[in-house]
């Protein structure tokens, strides 16, 4: 999608929002200008940058851990049939366990700590990464495998020139889907048991005053950051991987 098309879609969305706000009333759906004013006020106080920064840090740490562990586990499952047979059912259970349940259990087992919050995100995200990478490991080209054996590639060369290039598209796909899932889970975790962050702020304004402008303001800012990361980082990496193939 071109930049002009994106701008047009945003303007159409803002126009529809303005019309809906005029019909619903400011209490139920504040106008875009009212939300923008709240964002400016929150930024001037510094609360916006603090809460968004804390949430981004939690997303980054948990996402990196889930991706690293998920890639290793997924490749192992795709290459070792016995391990896949043993862990397939536990993975299926984790995939179908609601994020809310895992979050609550993590807080019960570990306590209302930062470690519990990170653990909850990793447990929610890791199975998705592992399943995607398992499929990638199963689809490795046997001709390239045979070539590596013929030329007697050592393990390091095999990983760098045979394994990694074939798994890159799967890793990028796992990263894009995983990031969109990770930040949503982080917000739920913050809402349930953290003293700061975007999820905490949304819960605070909901409980204290049902401030819809505040809820929309924090949501829009954080969604904008995540969309920017996807467009400017992950999509570019994905395009680079496709060109290399």
CSV table of C-alpha atoms in Angstrom, one decimal:
chain,number,residue,atom,x,y,z
A,1,UNK,CA,0.0,0.0,0.0
A,2,UNK,CA,1.4,3.4,-1.0
A,3,UNK,CA,1.8,6.3,1.4
A,4,UNK,CA,-1.0,8.2,-0.3
A,5,UNK,CA,-3.4,5.3,0.0
A,6,UNK,CA,-2.5,5.0,3.7
A,7,UNK,CA,-3.1,8.7,4.2
A,8,UNK,CA,-6.5,8.5,2.4
A,9,UNK,CA,-7.5,5.5,4.5
A,10,UNK,CA,-6.6,7.3,7.7
A,11,UNK,CA,-8.6,10.4,6.7
A,12,UNK,CA,-11.6,8.3,5.8
A,13,UNK,CA,-11.4,6.6,9.2
A,14,UNK,CA,-11.1,10.0,11.0
A,15,UNK,CA,-14.1,11.3,9.1
A,16,UNK,CA,-16.2,8.3,10.0
A,17,UNK,CA,-15.1,8.6,13.6
A,18,UNK,CA,-16.1,12.3,13.7
A,19,UNK,CA,-19.5,11.5,12.3
A,20,UNK,CA,-20.0,8.6,14.7
A,21,UNK,CA,-18.9,10.8,17.7
A,22,UNK,CA,-21.4,13.5,16.7
A,23,UNK,CA,-24.2,10.9,16.8
A,24,UNK,CA,-23.1,9.0,19.9
A,25,UNK,CA,-22.2,11.9,22.1
A,26,UNK,CA,-18.8,12.8,23.7
A,27,UNK,CA,-19.3,10.6,26.8
A,28,UNK,CA,-19.6,7.4,24.7
A,29,UNK,CA,-17.3,8.3,21.8
A,30,UNK,CA,-15.2,11.5,22.1
A,31,UNK,CA,-14.3,13.2,18.8
A,32,UNK,CA,-10.8,12.8,17.4
A,33,UNK,CA,-9.9,16.3,18.6
A,34,UNK,CA,-10.8,15.5,22.2
A,35,UNK,CA,-8.6,12.4,22.1
A,36,UNK,CA,-5.8,14.4,20.5
A,37,UNK,CA,-6.0,16.9,23.3
A,38,UNK,CA,-5.8,14.2,26.0
A,39,UNK,CA,-2.8,12.7,24.3
A,40,UNK,CA,-1.1,16.1,24.3
A,41,UNK,CA,-1.9,16.7,27.9
A,42,UNK,CA,-0.7,13.3,29.0
A,43,UNK,CA,2.5,13.8,27.0
A,44,UNK,CA,3.1,17.2,28.6
A,45,UNK,CA,2.9,15.6,32.0
A,46,UNK,CA,5.3,12.8,31.0
A,47,UNK,CA,2.9,10.0,31.9
A,48,UNK,CA,2.3,9.0,28.3
A,49,UNK,CA,6.0,8.5,27.6
A,50,UNK,CA,6.6,6.6,30.9
A,51,UNK,CA,3.7,4.2,30.4
A,52,UNK,CA,4.4,3.6,26.7
A,53,UNK,CA,8.1,3.1,27.4
A,54,UNK,CA,7.5,0.6,30.2
A,55,UNK,CA,5.1,-1.4,28.0
A,56,UNK,CA,7.5,-1.4,25.0
A,57,UNK,CA,10.3,-2.7,27.3
A,58,UNK,CA,8.1,-5.5,28.5
A,59,UNK,CA,7.1,-6.4,24.9
A,60,UNK,CA,10.7,-6.3,23.7
A,61,UNK,CA,12.0,-8.5,26.5
A,62,UNK,CA,9.2,-11.1,26.4
A,63,UNK,CA,9.1,-11.1,22.6
A,64,UNK,CA,12.9,-11.7,22.3
A,65,UNK,CA,12.7,-14.6,24.8
A,66,UNK,CA,9.7,-16.2,23.2
A,67,UNK,CA,11.3,-15.9,19.7
A,68,UNK,CA,14.7,-17.2,20.8
A,69,UNK,CA,13.3,-20.2,22.7
A,70,UNK,CA,10.5,-20.8,20.2
A,71,UNK,CA,12.9,-20.9,17.2
A,72,UNK,CA,15.2,-23.4,19.0
A,73,UNK,CA,12.3,-25.6,20.1
A,74,UNK,CA,10.5,-25.5,16.8
A,75,UNK,CA,13.7,-26.5,14.8
A,76,UNK,CA,14.3,-29.3,17.3
A,77,UNK,CA,10.8,-30.6,16.9
A,78,UNK,CA,11.0,-30.5,13.1
A,79,UNK,CA,14.2,-32.4,13.1
A,80,UNK,CA,13.7,-34.9,15.9
A,81,UNK,CA,10.6,-37.0,15.5
A,82,UNK,CA,10.7,-38.6,18.9
A,83,UNK,CA,10.9,-35.1,20.6
A,84,UNK,CA,8.0,-33.9,18.4
A,85,UNK,CA,5.9,-36.9,19.4
A,86,UNK,CA,6.5,-36.2,23.1
A,87,UNK,CA,5.9,-32.5,23.1
A,88,UNK,CA,3.1,-32.2,20.5
A,89,UNK,CA,0.3,-32.6,23.0
A,90,UNK,CA,1.7,-30.1,25.6
A,91,UNK,CA,2.1,-27.6,22.7
A,92,UNK,CA,-1.4,-28.1,21.6
A,93,UNK,CA,-2.6,-27.6,25.2
A,94,UNK,CA,-0.7,-24.3,25.5
A,95,UNK,CA,-1.9,-23.1,22.1
A,96,UNK,CA,-5.5,-23.6,23.3
A,97,UNK,CA,-5.1,-22.2,26.8
A,98,UNK,CA,-6.6,-18.7,27.1
A,99,UNK,CA,-4.0,-16.0,27.7
A,100,UNK,CA,-6.0,-14.8,30.7
A,101,UNK,CA,-5.7,-18.2,32.4
A,102,UNK,CA,-1.9,-18.4,31.8
A,103,UNK,CA,-1.5,-14.8,33.1
A,104,UNK,CA,-3.5,-15.5,36.3
A,105,UNK,CA,-1.6,-18.7,37.0
A,106,UNK,CA,1.7,-17.0,36.5
A,107,UNK,CA,0.8,-14.3,39.0
A,108,UNK,CA,-0.3,-17.0,41.5
A,109,UNK,CA,2.8,-19.2,41.0
A,110,UNK,CA,5.4,-16.4,40.8
A,111,UNK,CA,3.6,-13.5,42.5
A,112,UNK,CA,2.7,-10.0,41.2
A,113,UNK,CA,6.2,-9.4,39.9
A,114,UNK,CA,7.9,-8.3,36.7
A,115,UNK,CA,9.2,-11.9,36.2
A,116,UNK,CA,5.6,-13.3,36.3
A,117,UNK,CA,4.5,-10.8,33.7
A,118,UNK,CA,7.4,-11.7,31.3
A,119,UNK,CA,6.8,-15.5,32.0
A,120,UNK,CA,3.1,-15.1,31.1
A,121,UNK,CA,3.9,-13.5,27.7
A,122,UNK,CA,6.6,-16.1,26.9
A,123,UNK,CA,4.3,-19.0,27.8
A,124,UNK,CA,1.6,-17.5,25.6
A,125,UNK,CA,3.8,-16.7,22.6
A,126,UNK,CA,6.4,-19.6,22.6
A,127,UNK,CA,4.0,-22.3,21.3
A,128,UNK,CA,3.0,-20.2,18.3
A,129,UNK,CA,6.6,-19.6,17.3
A,130,UNK,CA,7.5,-23.3,17.9
A,131,UNK,CA,4.7,-24.6,15.7
A,132,UNK,CA,5.6,-22.2,12.8
A,133,UNK,CA,9.3,-23.0,13.0
A,134,UNK,CA,8.6,-26.8,13.2
A,135,UNK,CA,6.8,-26.6,9.9
A,136,UNK,CA,9.8,-24.7,8.4
A,137,UNK,CA,12.2,-27.4,9.7
A,138,UNK,CA,10.0,-30.1,8.2
A,139,UNK,CA,10.1,-28.4,4.8
A,140,UNK,CA,13.9,-28.3,4.5
A,141,UNK,CA,15.0,-29.0,0.9
A,142,UNK,CA,16.4,-32.6,0.8
A,143,UNK,CA,18.5,-31.6,-2.3
A,144,UNK,CA,20.3,-29.0,-0.3
A,145,UNK,CA,20.8,-31.4,2.5
A,146,UNK,CA,22.4,-33.9,0.1
A,147,UNK,CA,24.6,-31.1,-1.3
A,148,UNK,CA,25.8,-30.3,2.2
A,149,UNK,CA,26.7,-33.9,2.8
A,150,UNK,CA,28.5,-34.2,-0.5
A,151,UNK,CA,30.6,-31.2,0.1
A,152,UNK,CA,31.1,-32.2,3.8
A,153,UNK,CA,29.8,-29.0,5.3
A,154,UNK,CA,30.7,-28.7,9.0
A,155,UNK,CA,27.9,-27.8,11.4
A,156,UNK,CA,28.6,-24.1,11.4
A,157,UNK,CA,28.6,-23.9,7.6
A,158,UNK,CA,25.5,-26.0,7.3
A,159,UNK,CA,23.6,-23.8,9.8
A,160,UNK,CA,24.8,-20.5,8.0
A,161,UNK,CA,24.3,-21.5,4.4
A,162,UNK,CA,21.6,-24.3,4.4
A,163,UNK,CA,19.5,-24.1,7.6
A,164,UNK,CA,19.1,-20.4,8.3
A,165,UNK,CA,18.3,-19.2,4.7
A,166,UNK,CA,15.5,-21.8,4.5
A,167,UNK,CA,14.1,-20.9,7.9
A,168,UNK,CA,14.2,-17.1,7.5
A,169,UNK,CA,10.7,-16.8,5.9
A,170,UNK,CA,9.2,-18.8,8.7
A,171,UNK,CA,11.0,-16.8,11.4
A,172,UNK,CA,9.8,-13.5,9.9
A,173,UNK,CA,6.2,-14.8,9.7
A,174,UNK,CA,6.5,-16.0,13.4
A,175,UNK,CA,7.9,-12.6,14.4
A,176,UNK,CA,5.1,-10.6,12.7
A,177,UNK,CA,2.3,-12.7,14.1
A,178,UNK,CA,4.0,-13.0,17.4
A,179,UNK,CA,4.6,-9.3,17.9
A,180,UNK,CA,0.9,-8.5,17.3
A,181,UNK,CA,0.0,-11.2,19.9
A,182,UNK,CA,2.7,-10.2,22.4
A,183,UNK,CA,1.7,-6.6,22.9
A,184,UNK,CA,-1.9,-7.5,23.4
A,185,UNK,CA,-1.0,-10.0,26.1
A,186,UNK,CA,1.3,-7.5,27.8
A,187,UNK,CA,-1.7,-5.0,28.0
A,188,UNK,CA,-3.8,-7.7,29.7
A,189,UNK,CA,-1.0,-8.5,32.1
A,190,UNK,CA,-0.5,-4.8,33.0
A,191,UNK,CA,-4.3,-4.4,33.5
A,192,UNK,CA,-4.4,-7.3,35.9
A,193,UNK,CA,-1.3,-6.7,38.0
A,194,UNK,CA,1.3,-4.1,37.1
A,195,UNK,CA,1.6,-0.6,38.6
A,196,UNK,CA,2.5,1.1,35.3
A,197,UNK,CA,2.3,0.7,31.6
A,198,UNK,CA,-0.4,1.2,28.9
A,199,UNK,CA,-2.6,-1.6,30.3
A,200,UNK,CA,-2.4,-0.1,33.8
A,201,UNK,CA,-3.3,3.4,32.5
A,202,UNK,CA,-6.3,2.1,30.5
A,203,UNK,CA,-7.6,0.3,33.6
A,204,UNK,CA,-7.0,3.3,35.8
A,205,UNK,CA,-9.0,5.7,33.6
A,206,UNK,CA,-11.8,3.1,33.2
A,207,UNK,CA,-12.2,2.4,36.9
A,208,UNK,CA,-11.7,6.0,38.1
A,209,UNK,CA,-13.8,8.0,35.6
A,210,UNK,CA,-14.8,5.8,32.6
A,211,UNK,CA,-12.7,8.3,30.5
A,212,UNK,CA,-13.2,7.1,27.0
A,213,UNK,CA,-10.9,9.7,25.6
A,214,UNK,CA,-8.1,8.5,27.8
A,215,UNK,CA,-8.7,4.8,26.9
A,216,UNK,CA,-8.8,5.6,23.1
A,217,UNK,CA,-5.8,7.9,23.5
A,218,UNK,CA,-3.5,5.4,25.1
A,219,UNK,CA,-4.7,2.7,22.7
A,220,UNK,CA,-4.2,4.7,19.6
A,221,UNK,CA,-0.7,5.8,20.6
A,222,UNK,CA,0.5,2.3,21.4
A,223,UNK,CA,-1.1,0.8,18.3
A,224,UNK,CA,0.6,3.4,16.2
A,225,UNK,CA,4.0,2.5,17.7
A,226,UNK,CA,3.4,-1.2,17.0
A,227,UNK,CA,2.2,-0.6,13.5
A,228,UNK,CA,5.3,1.6,12.8
A,229,UNK,CA,7.5,-1.2,14.1
A,230,UNK,CA,5.8,-3.7,11.8
A,231,UNK,CA,6.0,-1.5,8.7
A,232,UNK,CA,9.4,0.0,9.2
A,233,UNK,CA,11.2,-3.0,10.6
A,234,UNK,CA,9.4,-6.4,10.1
A,235,UNK,CA,7.9,-5.8,6.7
A,236,UNK,CA,11.3,-4.5,5.4
A,237,UNK,CA,13.0,-7.6,6.8
A,238,UNK,CA,10.4,-9.8,5.2
A,239,UNK,CA,10.9,-8.0,1.8
A,240,UNK,CA,14.6,-8.5,2.1
A,241,UNK,CA,14.2,-12.2,2.8
A,242,UNK,CA,11.9,-12.6,-0.2
A,243,UNK,CA,14.4,-10.9,-2.5
A,244,UNK,CA,17.2,-13.2,-1.3
A,245,UNK,CA,15.1,-16.2,-2.2
